[in-house]
CSV table of N, CA and C in Angstrom, one decimal:
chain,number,residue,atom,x,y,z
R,4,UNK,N,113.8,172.9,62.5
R,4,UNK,CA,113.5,172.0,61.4
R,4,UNK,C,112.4,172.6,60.6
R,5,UNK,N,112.8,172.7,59.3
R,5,UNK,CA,111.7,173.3,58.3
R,5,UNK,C,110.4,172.3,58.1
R,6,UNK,N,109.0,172.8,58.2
R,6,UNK,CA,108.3,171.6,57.8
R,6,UNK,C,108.0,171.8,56.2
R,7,UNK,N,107.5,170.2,56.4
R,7,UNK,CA,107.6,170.0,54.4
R,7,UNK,C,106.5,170.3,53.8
R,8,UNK,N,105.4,170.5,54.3
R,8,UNK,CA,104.1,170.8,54.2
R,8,UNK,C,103.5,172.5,54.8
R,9,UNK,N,102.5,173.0,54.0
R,9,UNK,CA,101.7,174.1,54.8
R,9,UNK,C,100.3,173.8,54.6
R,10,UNK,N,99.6,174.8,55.3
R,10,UNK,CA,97.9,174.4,55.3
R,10,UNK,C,97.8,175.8,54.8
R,11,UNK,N,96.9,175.8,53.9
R,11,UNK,CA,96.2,177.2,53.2
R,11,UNK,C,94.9,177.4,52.9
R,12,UNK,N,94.2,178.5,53.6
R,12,UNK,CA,92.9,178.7,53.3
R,12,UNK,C,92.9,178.8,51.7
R,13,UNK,N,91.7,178.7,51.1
R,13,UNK,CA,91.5,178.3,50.0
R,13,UNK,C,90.4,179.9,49.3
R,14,UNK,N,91.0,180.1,48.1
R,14,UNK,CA,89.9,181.3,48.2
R,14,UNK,C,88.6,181.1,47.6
R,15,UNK,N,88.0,181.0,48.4
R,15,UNK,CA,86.3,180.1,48.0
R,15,UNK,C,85.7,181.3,47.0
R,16,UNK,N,84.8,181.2,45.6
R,16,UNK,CA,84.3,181.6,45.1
R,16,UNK,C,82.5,181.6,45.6
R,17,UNK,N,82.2,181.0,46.5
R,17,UNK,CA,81.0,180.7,46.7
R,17,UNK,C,81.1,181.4,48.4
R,18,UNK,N,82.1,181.7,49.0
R,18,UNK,CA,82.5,182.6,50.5
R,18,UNK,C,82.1,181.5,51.6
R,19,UNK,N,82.6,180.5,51.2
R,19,UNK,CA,82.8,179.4,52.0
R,19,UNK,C,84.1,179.2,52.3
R,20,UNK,N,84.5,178.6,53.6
R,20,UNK,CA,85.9,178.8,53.8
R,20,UNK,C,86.4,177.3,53.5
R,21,UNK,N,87.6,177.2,52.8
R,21,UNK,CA,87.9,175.6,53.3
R,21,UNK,C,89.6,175.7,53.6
R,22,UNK,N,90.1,174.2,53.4
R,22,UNK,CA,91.5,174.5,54.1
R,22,UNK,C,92.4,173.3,53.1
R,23,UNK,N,93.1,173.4,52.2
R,23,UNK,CA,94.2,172.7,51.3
R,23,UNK,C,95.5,172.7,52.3
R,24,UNK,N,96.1,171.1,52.3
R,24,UNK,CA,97.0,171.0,52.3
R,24,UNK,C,97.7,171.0,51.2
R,25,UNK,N,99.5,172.1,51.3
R,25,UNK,CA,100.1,171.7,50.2
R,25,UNK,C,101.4,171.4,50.4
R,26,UNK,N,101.7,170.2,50.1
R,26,UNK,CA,103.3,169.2,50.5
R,26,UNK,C,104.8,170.2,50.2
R,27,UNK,N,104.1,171.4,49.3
R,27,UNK,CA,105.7,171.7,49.3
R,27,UNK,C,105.0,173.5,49.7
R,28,UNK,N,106.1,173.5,50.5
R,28,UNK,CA,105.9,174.7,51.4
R,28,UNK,C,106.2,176.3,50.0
R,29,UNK,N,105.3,177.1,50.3
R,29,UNK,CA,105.5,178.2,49.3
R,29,UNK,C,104.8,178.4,47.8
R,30,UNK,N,104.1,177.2,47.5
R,30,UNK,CA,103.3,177.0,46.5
R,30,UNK,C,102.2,177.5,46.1
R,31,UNK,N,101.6,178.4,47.0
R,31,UNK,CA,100.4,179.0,47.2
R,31,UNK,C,100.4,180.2,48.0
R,32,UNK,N,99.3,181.1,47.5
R,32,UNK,CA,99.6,182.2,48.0
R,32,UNK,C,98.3,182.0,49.3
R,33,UNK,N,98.7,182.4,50.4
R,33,UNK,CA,98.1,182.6,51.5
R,33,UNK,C,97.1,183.5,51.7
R,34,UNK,N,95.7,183.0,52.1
R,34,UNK,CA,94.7,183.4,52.3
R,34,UNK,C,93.9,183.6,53.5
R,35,UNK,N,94.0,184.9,53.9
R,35,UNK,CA,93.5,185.1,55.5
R,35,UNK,C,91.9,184.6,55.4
R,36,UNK,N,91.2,185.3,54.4
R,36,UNK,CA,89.7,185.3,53.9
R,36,UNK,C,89.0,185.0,52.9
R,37,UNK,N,87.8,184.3,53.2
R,37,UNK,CA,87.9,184.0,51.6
R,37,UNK,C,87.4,184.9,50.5
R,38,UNK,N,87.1,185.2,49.8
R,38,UNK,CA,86.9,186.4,48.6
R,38,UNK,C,85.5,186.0,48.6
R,39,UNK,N,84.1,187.0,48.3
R,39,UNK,CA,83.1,186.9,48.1
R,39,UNK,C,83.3,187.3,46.6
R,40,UNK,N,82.8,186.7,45.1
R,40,UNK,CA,82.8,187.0,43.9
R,40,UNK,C,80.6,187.6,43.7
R,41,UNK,N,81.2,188.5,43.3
R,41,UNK,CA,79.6,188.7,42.6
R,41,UNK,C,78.9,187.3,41.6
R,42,UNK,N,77.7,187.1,42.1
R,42,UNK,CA,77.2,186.1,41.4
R,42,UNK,C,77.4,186.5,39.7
R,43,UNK,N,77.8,185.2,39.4
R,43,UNK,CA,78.3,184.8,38.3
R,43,UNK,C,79.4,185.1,37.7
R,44,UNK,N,80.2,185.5,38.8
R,44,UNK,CA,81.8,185.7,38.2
R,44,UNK,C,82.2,184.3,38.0
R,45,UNK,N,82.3,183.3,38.9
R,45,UNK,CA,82.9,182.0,38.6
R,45,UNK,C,82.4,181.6,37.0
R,46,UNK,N,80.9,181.9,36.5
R,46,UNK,CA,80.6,181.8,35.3
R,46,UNK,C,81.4,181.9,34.3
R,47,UNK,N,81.6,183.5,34.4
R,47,UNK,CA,82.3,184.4,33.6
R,47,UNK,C,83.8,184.0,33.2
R,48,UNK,N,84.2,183.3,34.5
R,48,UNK,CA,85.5,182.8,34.4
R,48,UNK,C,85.8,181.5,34.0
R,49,UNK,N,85.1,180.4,33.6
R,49,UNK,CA,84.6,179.4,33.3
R,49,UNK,C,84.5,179.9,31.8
R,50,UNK,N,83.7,180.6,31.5
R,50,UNK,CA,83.6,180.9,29.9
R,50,UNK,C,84.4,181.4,28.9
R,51,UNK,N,85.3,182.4,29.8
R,51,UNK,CA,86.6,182.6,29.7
R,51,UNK,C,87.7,181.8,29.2
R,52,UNK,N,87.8,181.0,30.5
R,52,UNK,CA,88.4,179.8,30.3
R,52,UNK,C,88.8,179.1,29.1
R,53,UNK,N,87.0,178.5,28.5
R,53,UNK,CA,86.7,177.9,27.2
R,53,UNK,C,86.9,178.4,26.3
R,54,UNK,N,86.9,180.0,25.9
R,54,UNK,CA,86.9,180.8,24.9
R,54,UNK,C,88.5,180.9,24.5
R,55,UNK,N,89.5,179.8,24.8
R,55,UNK,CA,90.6,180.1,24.8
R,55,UNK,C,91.1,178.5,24.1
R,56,UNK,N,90.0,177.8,23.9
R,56,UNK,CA,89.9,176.5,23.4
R,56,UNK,C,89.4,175.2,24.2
R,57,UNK,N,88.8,174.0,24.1
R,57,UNK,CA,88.4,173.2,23.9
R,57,UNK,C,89.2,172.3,25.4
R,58,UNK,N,88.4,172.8,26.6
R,58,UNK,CA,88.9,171.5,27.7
R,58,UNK,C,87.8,170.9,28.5
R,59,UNK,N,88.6,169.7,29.4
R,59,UNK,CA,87.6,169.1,29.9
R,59,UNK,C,87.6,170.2,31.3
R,60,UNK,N,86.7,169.1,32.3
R,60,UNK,CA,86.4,170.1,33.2
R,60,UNK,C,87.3,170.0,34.4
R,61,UNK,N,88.5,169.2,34.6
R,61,UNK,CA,89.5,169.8,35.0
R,61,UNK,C,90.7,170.3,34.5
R,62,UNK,N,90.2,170.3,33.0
R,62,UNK,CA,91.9,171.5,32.8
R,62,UNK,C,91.3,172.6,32.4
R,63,UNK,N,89.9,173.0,32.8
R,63,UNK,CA,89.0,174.8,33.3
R,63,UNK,C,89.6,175.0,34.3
R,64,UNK,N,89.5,173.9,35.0
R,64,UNK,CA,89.9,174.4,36.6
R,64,UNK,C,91.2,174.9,36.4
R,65,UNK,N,92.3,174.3,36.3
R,65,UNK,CA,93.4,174.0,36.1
R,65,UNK,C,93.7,176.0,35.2
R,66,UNK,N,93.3,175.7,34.2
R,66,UNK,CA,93.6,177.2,33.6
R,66,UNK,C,93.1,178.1,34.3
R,67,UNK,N,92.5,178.2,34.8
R,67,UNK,CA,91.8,179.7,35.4
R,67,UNK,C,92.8,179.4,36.5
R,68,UNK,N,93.1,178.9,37.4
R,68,UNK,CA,94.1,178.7,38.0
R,68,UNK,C,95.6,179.8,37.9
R,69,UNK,N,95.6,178.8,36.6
R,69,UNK,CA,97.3,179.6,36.0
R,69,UNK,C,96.6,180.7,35.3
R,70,UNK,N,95.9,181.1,35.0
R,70,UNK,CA,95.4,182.4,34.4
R,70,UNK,C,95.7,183.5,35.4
R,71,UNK,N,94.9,183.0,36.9
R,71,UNK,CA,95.4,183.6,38.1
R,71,UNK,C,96.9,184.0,38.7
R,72,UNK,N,97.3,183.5,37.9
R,72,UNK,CA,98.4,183.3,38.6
R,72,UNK,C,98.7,182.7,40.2
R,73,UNK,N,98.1,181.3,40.0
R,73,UNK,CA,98.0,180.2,40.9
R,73,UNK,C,97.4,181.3,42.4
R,74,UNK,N,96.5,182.3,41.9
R,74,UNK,CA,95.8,183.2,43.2
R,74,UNK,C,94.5,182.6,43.6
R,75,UNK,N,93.7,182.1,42.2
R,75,UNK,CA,92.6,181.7,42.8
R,75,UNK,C,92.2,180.4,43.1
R,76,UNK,N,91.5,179.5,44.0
R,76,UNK,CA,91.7,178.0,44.2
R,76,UNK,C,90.2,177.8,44.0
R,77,UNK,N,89.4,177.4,43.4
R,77,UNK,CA,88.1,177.2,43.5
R,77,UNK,C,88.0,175.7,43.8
R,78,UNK,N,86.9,176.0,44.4
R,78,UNK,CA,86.1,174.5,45.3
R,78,UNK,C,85.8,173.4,44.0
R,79,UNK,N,86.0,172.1,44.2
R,79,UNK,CA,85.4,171.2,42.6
R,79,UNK,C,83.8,171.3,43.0
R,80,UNK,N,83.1,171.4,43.9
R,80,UNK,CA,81.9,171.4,44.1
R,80,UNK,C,81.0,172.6,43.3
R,81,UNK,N,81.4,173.9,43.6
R,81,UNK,CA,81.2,174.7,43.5
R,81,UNK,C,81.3,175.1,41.3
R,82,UNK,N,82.3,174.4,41.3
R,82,UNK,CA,82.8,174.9,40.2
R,82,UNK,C,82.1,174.0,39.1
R,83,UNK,N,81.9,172.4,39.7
R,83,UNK,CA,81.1,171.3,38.5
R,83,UNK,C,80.0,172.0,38.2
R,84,UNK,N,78.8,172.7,39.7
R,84,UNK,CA,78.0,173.1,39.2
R,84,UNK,C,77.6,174.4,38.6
R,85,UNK,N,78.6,175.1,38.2
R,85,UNK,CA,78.4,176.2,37.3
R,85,UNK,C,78.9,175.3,36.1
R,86,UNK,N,79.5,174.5,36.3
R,86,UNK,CA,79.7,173.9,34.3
R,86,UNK,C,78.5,173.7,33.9
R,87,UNK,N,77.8,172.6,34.7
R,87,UNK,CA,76.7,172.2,34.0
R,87,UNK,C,75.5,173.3,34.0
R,88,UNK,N,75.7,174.5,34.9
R,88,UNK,CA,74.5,175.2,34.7
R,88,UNK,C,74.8,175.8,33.3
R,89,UNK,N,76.1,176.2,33.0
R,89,UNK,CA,76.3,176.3,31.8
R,89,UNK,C,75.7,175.9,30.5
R,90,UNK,N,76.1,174.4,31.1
R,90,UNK,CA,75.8,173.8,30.0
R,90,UNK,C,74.4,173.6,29.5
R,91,UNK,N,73.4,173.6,30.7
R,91,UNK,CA,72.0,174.0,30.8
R,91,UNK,C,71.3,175.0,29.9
R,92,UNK,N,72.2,175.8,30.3
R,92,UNK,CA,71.9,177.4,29.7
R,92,UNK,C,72.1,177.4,27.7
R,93,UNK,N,73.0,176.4,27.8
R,93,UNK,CA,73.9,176.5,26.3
R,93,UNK,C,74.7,177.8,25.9
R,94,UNK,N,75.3,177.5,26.8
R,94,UNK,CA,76.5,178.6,26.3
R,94,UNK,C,77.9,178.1,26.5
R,95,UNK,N,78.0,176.9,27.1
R,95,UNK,CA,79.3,175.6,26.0
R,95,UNK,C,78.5,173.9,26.8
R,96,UNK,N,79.1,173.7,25.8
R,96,UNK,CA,78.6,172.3,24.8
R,96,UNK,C,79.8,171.6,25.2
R,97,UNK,N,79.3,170.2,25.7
R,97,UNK,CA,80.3,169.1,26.1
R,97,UNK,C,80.4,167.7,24.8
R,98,UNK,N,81.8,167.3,24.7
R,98,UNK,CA,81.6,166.3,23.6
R,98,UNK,C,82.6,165.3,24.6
R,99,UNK,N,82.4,164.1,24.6
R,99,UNK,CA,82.8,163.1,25.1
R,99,UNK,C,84.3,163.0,24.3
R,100,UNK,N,85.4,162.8,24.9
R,100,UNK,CA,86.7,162.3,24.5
R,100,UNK,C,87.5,161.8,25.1
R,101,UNK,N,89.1,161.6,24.9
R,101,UNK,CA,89.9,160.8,25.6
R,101,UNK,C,90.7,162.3,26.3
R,102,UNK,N,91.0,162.1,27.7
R,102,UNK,CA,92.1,163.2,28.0
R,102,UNK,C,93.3,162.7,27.6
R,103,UNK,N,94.8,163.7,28.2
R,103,UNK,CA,95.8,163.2,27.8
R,103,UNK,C,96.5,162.1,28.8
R,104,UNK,N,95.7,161.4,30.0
R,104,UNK,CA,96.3,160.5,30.4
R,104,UNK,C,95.2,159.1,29.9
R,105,UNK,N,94.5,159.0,28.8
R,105,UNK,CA,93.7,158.2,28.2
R,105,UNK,C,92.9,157.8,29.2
R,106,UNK,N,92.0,159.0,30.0
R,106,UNK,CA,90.3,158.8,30.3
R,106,UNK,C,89.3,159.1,29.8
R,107,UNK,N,88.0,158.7,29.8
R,107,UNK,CA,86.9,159.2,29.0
R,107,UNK,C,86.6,160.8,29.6
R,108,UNK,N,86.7,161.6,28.9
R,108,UNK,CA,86.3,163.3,29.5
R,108,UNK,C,85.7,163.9,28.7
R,109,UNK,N,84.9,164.6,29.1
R,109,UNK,CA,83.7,165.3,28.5
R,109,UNK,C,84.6,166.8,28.1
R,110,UNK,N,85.0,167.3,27.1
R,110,UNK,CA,85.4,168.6,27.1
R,110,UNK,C,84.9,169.4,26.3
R,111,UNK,N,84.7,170.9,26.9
R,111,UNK,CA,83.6,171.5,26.6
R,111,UNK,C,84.1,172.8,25.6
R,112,UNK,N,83.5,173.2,24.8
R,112,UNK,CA,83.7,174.2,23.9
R,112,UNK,C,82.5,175.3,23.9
R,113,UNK,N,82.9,176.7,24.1
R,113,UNK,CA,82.0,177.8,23.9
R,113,UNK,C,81.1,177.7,22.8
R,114,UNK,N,79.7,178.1,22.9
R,114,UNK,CA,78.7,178.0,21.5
R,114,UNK,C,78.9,179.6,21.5
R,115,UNK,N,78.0,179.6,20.4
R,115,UNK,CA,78.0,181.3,19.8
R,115,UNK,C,77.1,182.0,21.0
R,116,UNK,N,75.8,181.4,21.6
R,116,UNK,CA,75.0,182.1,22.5
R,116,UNK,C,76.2,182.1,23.6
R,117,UNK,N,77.2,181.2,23.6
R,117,UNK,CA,78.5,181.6,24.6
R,117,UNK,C,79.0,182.8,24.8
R,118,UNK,N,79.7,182.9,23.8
R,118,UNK,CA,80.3,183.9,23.3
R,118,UNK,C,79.7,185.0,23.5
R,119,UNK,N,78.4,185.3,23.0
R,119,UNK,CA,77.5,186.6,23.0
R,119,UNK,C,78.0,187.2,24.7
R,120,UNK,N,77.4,185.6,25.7
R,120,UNK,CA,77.4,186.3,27.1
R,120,UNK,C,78.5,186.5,27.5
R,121,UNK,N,79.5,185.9,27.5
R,121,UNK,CA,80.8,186.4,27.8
R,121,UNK,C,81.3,188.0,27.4
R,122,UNK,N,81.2,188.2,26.3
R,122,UNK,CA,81.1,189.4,26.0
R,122,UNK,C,80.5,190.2,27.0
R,123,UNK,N,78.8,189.9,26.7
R,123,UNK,CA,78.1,191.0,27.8
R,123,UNK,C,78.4,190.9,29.5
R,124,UNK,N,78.8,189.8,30.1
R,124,UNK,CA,79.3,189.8,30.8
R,124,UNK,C,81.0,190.5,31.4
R,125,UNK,N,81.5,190.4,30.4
R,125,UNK,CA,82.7,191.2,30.2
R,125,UNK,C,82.3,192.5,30.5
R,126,UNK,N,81.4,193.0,29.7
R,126,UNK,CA,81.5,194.4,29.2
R,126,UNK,C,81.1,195.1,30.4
R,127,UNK,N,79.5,194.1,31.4
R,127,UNK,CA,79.4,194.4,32.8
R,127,UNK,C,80.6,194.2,33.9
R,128,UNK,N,81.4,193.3,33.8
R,128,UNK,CA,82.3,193.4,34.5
R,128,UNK,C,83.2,194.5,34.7
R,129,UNK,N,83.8,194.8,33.7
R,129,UNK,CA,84.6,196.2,33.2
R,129,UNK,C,84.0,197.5,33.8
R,130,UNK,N,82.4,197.7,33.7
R,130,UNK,CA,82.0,198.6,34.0
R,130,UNK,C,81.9,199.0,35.6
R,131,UNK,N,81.6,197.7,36.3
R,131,UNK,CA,81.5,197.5,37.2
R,131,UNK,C,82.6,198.3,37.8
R,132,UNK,N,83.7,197.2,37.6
R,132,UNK,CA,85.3,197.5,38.2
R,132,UNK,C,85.8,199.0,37.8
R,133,UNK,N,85.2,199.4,37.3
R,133,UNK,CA,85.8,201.4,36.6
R,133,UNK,C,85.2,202.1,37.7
R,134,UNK,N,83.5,201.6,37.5
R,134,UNK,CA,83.3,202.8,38.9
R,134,UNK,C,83.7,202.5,40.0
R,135,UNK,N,83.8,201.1,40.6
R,135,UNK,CA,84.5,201.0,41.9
R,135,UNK,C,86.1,201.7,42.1
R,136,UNK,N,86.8,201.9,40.6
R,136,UNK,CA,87.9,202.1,41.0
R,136,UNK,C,87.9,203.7,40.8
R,137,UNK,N,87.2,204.4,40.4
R,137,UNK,CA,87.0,205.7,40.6
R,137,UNK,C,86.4,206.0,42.0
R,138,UNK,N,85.5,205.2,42.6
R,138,UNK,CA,85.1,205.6,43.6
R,138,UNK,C,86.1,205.5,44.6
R,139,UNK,N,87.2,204.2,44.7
R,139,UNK,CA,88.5,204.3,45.8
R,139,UNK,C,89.6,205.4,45.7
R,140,UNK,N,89.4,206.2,44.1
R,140,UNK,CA,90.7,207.0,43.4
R,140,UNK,C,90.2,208.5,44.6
R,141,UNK,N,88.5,208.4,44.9
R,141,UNK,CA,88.0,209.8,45.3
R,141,UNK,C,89.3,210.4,46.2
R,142,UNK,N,89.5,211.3,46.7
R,142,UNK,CA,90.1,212.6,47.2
R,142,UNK,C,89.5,213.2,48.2
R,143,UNK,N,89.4,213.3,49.2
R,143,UNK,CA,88.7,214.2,50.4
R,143,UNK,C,89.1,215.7,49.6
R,144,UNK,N,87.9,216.4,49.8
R,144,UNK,CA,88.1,218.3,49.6
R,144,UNK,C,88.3,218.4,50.8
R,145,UNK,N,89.7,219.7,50.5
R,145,UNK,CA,89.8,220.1,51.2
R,145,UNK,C,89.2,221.6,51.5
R,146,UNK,N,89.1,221.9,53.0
R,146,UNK,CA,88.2,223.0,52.7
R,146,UNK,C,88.7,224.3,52.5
């Protein structure tokens, strides 16, 4: 008998482990461990997110999500509070509205000091990921 359900580690952006049930078997990609992100990648991907237009704060989640290609699962805990540190910071700005199933939602839009960091955040990220990937490309000499 096939079961109708699986349990899937979740891939924690804060390297916390947790465990999702999901009702239809195959839906999710399976996670032995959880991924440790360099501080302020969840940022980065949040700002991302917004820079792509105007949502509340679960259809951030939701996009970065499908942006992943349903790879990464971030925690709501973890993820509210990088919105508001965000928002702290001002680098996107929340306006009170209706969602599309007619709730009150705060949906947030990139400001220009947004934008700026995303960028430099980009541009560190990129750099980052080059040398790592030249340092796995290395070659043993031979002698």
């Amino acid at each position: 008998m096939r079961a109708l359900g699986e349990l899937y580690f979740l891939l924690s952006l804060t390297g916390k482990e947790g465990v999702a049930y999901s009702p239809i078997s195959n839906m999710r990609v399976r996670v032995l461990k959880p991924v440790d992100l360099p501080q302020g990648a969840l940022e980065m991907l949040i700002l991302k997110a917004v820079s792509l237009g105007p949502l509340h704060g679960y259809g951030i989640l939701l996009r970065i999500q499908q942006i992943s290609g349903e790879r990464l699962e971030i925690l709501q805990g973890s993820f509210y509070t990088a919105v508001y540190r965000l928002e702290r910071n001002g680098w996107i700005e929340g306006e009170w509205g209706e969602s599309e199933n007619n709730r009150r939602a705060k949906f947030y839009r990139l400001t220009a000091p947004g934008k700026r960091q995303l960028k430099d955040e980009t541009a560190k990220w990129s750099d980052m990921a080059s040398v790592v990937a030249s340092i796995l490309r290395a070659k043993a000499e031979e002698p």
